[in-house]
PDB file of C-alpha atoms in Angstrom:
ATOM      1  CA  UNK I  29     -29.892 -35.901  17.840  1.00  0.00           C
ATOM      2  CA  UNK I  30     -33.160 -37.597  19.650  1.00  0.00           C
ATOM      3  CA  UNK I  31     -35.371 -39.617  17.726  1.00  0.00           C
ATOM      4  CA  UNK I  32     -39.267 -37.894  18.061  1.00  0.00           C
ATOM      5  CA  UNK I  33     -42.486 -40.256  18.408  1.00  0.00           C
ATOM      6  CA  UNK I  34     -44.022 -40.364  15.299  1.00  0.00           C
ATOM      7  CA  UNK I  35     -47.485 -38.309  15.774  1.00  0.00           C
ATOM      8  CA  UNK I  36     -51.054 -39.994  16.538  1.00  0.00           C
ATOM      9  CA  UNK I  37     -52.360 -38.680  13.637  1.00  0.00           C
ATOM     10  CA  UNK I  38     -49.537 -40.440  11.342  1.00  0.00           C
ATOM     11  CA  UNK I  39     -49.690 -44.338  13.601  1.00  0.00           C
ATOM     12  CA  UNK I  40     -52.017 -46.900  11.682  1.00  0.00           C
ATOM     13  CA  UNK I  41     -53.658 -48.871  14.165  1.00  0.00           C
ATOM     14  CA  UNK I  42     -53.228 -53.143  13.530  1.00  0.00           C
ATOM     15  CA  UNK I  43     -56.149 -54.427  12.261  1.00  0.00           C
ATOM     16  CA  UNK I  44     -58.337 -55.859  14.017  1.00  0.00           C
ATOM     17  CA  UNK I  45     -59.877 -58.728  11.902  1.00  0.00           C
ATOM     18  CA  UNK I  46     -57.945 -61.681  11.141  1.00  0.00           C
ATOM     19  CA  UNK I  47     -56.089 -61.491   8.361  1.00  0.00           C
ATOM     20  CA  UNK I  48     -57.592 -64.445   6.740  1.00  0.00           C
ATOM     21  CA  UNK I  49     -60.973 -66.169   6.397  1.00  0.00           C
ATOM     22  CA  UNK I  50     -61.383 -69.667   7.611  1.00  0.00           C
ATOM     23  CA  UNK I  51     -60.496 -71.429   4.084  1.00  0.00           C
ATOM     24  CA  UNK I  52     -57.202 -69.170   3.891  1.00  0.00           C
ATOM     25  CA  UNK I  53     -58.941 -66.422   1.563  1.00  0.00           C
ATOM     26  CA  UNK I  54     -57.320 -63.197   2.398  1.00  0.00           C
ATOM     27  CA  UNK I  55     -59.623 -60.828   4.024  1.00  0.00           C
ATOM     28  CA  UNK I  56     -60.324 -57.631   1.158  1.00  0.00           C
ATOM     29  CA  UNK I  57     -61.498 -55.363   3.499  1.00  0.00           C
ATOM     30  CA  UNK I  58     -60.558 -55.070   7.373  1.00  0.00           C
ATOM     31  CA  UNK I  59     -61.047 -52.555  10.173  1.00  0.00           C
ATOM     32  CA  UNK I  60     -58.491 -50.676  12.737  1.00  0.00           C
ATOM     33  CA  UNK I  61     -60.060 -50.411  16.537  1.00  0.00           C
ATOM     34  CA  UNK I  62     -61.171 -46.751  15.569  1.00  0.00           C
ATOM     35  CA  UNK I  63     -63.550 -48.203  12.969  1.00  0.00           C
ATOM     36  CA  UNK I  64     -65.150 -50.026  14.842  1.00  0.00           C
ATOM     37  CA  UNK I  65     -65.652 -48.274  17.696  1.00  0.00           C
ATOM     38  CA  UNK I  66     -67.211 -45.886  15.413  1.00  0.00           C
ATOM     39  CA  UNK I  67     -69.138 -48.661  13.647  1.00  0.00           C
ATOM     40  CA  UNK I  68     -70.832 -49.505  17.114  1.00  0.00           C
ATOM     41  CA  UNK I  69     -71.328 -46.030  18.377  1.00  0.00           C
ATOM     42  CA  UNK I  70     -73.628 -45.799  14.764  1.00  0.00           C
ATOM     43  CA  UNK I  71     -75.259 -48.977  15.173  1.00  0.00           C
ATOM     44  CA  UNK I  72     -76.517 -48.096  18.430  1.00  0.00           C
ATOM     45  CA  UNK I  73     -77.871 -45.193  17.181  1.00  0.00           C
ATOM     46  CA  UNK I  74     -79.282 -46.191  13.595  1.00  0.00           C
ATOM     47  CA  UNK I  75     -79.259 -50.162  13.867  1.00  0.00           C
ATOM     48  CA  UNK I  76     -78.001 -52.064  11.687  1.00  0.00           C
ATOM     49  CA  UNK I  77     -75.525 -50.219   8.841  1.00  0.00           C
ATOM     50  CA  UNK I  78     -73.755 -50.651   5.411  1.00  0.00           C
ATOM     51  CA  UNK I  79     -70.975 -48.977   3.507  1.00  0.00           C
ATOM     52  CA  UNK I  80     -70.544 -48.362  -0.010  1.00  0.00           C
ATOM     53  CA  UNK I  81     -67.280 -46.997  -1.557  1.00  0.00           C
ATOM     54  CA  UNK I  82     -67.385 -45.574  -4.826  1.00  0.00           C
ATOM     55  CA  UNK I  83     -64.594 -43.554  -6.607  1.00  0.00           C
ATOM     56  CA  UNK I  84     -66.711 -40.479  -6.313  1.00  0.00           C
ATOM     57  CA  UNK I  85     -65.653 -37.666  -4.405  1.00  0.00           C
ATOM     58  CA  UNK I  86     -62.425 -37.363  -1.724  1.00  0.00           C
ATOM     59  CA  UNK I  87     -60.073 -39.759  -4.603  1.00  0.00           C
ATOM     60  CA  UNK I  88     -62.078 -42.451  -3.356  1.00  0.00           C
ATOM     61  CA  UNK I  89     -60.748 -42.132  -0.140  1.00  0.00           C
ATOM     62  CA  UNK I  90     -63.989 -41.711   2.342  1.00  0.00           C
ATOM     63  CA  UNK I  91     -66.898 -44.555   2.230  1.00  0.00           C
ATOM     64  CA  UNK I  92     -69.873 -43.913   3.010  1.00  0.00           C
ATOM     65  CA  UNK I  93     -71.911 -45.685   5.963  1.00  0.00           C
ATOM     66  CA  UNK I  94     -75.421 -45.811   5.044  1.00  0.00           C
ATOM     67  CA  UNK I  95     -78.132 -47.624   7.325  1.00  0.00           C
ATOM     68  CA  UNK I  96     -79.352 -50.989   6.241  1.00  0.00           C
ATOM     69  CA  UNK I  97     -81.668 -50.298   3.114  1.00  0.00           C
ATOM     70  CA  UNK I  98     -81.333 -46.659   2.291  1.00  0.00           C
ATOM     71  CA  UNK I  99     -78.464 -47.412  -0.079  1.00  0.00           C
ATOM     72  CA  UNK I 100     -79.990 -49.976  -2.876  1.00  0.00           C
ATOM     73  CA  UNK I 101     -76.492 -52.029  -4.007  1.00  0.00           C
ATOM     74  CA  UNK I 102     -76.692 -53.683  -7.227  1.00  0.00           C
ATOM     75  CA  UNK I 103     -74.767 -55.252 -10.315  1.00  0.00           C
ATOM     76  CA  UNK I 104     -72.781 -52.419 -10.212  1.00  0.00           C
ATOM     77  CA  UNK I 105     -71.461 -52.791  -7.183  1.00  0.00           C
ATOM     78  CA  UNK I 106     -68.952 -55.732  -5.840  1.00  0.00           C
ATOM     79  CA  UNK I 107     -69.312 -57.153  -1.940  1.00  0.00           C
ATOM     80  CA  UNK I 108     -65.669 -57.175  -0.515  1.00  0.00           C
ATOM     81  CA  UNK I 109     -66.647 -58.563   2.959  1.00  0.00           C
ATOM     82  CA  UNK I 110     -67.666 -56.900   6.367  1.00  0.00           C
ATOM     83  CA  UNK I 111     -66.337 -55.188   8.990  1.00  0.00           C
ATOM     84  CA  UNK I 112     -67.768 -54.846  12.420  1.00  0.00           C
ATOM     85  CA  UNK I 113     -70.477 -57.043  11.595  1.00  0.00           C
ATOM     86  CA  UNK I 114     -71.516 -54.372   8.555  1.00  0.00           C
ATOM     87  CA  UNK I 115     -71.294 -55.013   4.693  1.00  0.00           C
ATOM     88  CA  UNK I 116     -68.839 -53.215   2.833  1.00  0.00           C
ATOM     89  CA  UNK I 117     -69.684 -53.013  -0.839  1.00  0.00           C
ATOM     90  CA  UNK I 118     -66.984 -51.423  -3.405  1.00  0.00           C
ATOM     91  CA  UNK I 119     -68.414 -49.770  -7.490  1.00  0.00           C
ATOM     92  CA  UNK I 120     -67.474 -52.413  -9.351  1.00  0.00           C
ATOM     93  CA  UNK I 121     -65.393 -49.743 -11.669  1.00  0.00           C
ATOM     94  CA  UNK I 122     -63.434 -49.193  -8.504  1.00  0.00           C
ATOM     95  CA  UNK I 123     -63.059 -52.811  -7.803  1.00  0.00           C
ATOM     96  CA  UNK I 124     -61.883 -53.134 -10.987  1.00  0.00           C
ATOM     97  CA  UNK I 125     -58.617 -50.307 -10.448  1.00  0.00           C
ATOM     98  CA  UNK I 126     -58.324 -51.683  -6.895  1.00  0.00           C
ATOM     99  CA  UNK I 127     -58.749 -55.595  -6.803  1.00  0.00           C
ATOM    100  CA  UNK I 128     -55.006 -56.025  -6.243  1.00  0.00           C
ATOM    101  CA  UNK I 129     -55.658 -53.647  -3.027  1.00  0.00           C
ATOM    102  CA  UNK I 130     -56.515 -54.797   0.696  1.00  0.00           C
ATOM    103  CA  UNK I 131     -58.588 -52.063   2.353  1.00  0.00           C
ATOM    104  CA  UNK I 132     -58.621 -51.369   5.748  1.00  0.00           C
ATOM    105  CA  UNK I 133     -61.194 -48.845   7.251  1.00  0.00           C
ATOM    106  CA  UNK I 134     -59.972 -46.170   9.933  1.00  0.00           C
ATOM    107  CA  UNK I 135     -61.078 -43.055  11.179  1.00  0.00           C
ATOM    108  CA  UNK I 136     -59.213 -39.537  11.222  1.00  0.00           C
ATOM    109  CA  UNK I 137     -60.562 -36.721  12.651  1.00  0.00           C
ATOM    110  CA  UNK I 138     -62.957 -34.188  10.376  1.00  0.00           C
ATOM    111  CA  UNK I 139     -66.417 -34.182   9.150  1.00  0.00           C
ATOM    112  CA  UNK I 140     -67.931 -37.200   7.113  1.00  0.00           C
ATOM    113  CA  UNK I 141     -69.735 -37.362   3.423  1.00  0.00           C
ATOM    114  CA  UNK I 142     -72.839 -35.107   3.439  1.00  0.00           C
ATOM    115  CA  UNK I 143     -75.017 -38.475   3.325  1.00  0.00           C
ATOM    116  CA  UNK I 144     -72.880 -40.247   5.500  1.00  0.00           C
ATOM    117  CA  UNK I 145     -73.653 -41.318   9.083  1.00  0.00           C
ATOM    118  CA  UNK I 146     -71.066 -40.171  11.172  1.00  0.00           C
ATOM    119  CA  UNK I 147     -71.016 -36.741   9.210  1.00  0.00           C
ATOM    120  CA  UNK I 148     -71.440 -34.044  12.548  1.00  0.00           C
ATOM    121  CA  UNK I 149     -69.027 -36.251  15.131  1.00  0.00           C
ATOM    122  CA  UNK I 150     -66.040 -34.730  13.989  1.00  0.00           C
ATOM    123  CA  UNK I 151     -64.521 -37.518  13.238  1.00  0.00           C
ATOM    124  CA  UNK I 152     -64.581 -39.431   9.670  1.00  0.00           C
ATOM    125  CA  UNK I 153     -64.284 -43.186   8.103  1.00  0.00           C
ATOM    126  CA  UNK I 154     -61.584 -43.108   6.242  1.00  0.00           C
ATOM    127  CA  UNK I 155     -59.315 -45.696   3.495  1.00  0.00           C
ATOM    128  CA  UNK I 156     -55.900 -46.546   4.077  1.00  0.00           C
ATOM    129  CA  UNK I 157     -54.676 -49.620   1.488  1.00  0.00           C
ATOM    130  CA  UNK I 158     -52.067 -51.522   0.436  1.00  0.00           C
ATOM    131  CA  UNK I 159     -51.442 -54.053  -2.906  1.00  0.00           C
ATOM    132  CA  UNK I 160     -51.754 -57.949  -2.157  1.00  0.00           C
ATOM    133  CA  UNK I 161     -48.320 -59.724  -2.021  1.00  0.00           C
ATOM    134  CA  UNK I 162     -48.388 -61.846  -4.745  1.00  0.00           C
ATOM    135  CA  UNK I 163     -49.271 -64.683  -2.928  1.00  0.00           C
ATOM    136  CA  UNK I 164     -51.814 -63.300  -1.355  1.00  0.00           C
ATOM    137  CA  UNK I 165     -52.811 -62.346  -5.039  1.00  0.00           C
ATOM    138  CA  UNK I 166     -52.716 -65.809  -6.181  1.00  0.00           C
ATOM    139  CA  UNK I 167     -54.900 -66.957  -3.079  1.00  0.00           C
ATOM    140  CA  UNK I 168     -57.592 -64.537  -3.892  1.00  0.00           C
ATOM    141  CA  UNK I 169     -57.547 -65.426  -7.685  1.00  0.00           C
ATOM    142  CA  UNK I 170     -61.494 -66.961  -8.509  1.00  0.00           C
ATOM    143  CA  UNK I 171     -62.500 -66.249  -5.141  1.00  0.00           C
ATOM    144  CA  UNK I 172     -64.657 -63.429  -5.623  1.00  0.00           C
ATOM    145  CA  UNK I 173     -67.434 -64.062  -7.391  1.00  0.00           C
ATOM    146  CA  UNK I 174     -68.702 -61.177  -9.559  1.00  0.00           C
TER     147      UNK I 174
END
């Protein structure tokens, strides 16, 4: 019996970003090479842009990208770091069933939110996660400020 390669569609990418911040923080939110390819294929055609993940539609699976100032963030919403050099803001109710998660952005192929940016490529951002270890837990524990 030969062993098959798993398919593309089914390999995660490594992230990209380091996997820490400079004080030892682990990172909340990171981004496979996909992302931010996509990230700077957007940019160059919007400038600069945001993303907001809410628990709305897709199981809270697809963020959307926004550009800078057409989606107004507030104190419902929770800043989990950036990616590609764009914000990446989570509803604080979903921060609040997924603060034990790290998030890491990719892209699979299909079409985007309605509202979102890369909606018409053909390709989508999408949210692949995994819970903290528990020291990674206890690392993170005060240092997001809410």
């Amino acid at each position: 019996m030969s062993e098959s390669a798993t398919p593309a569609a089914e390999r995660i990418e490594p992230v990209t970003a380091e996997q820490a911040d400079n004080a030892g923080t682990p990172l909340r939110v990171t981004a496979t090479p996909a992302a931010l390819e996509l990230i700077d294929e957007l940019k160059a055609a919007y400038g600069p842009v945001m993303f907001h993940q809410s628990g709305g539609c897709c199981d809270g699976s697809s963020p959307m990208c926004y550009p800078v100032g057409d989606f107004i963030t507030g104190d419902g919403d929770v800043h989990l770091g950036q990616v590609g050099g764009a914000d990446f803001f989570i509803s604080r109710s979903q921060f609040e069933v997924w603060k034990h998660t790290h998030i890491m952005l990719d892209v699979v192929p299909g079409r985007g939110g309605m509202f979102s940016l890369e909606n018409g490529r053909e390709k989508r951002f999408h949210i692949r996660s995994r819970l903290f270890t528990s020291a990674e837990n206890e690392a993170l524990s005060g240092a997001c400020h809410l």
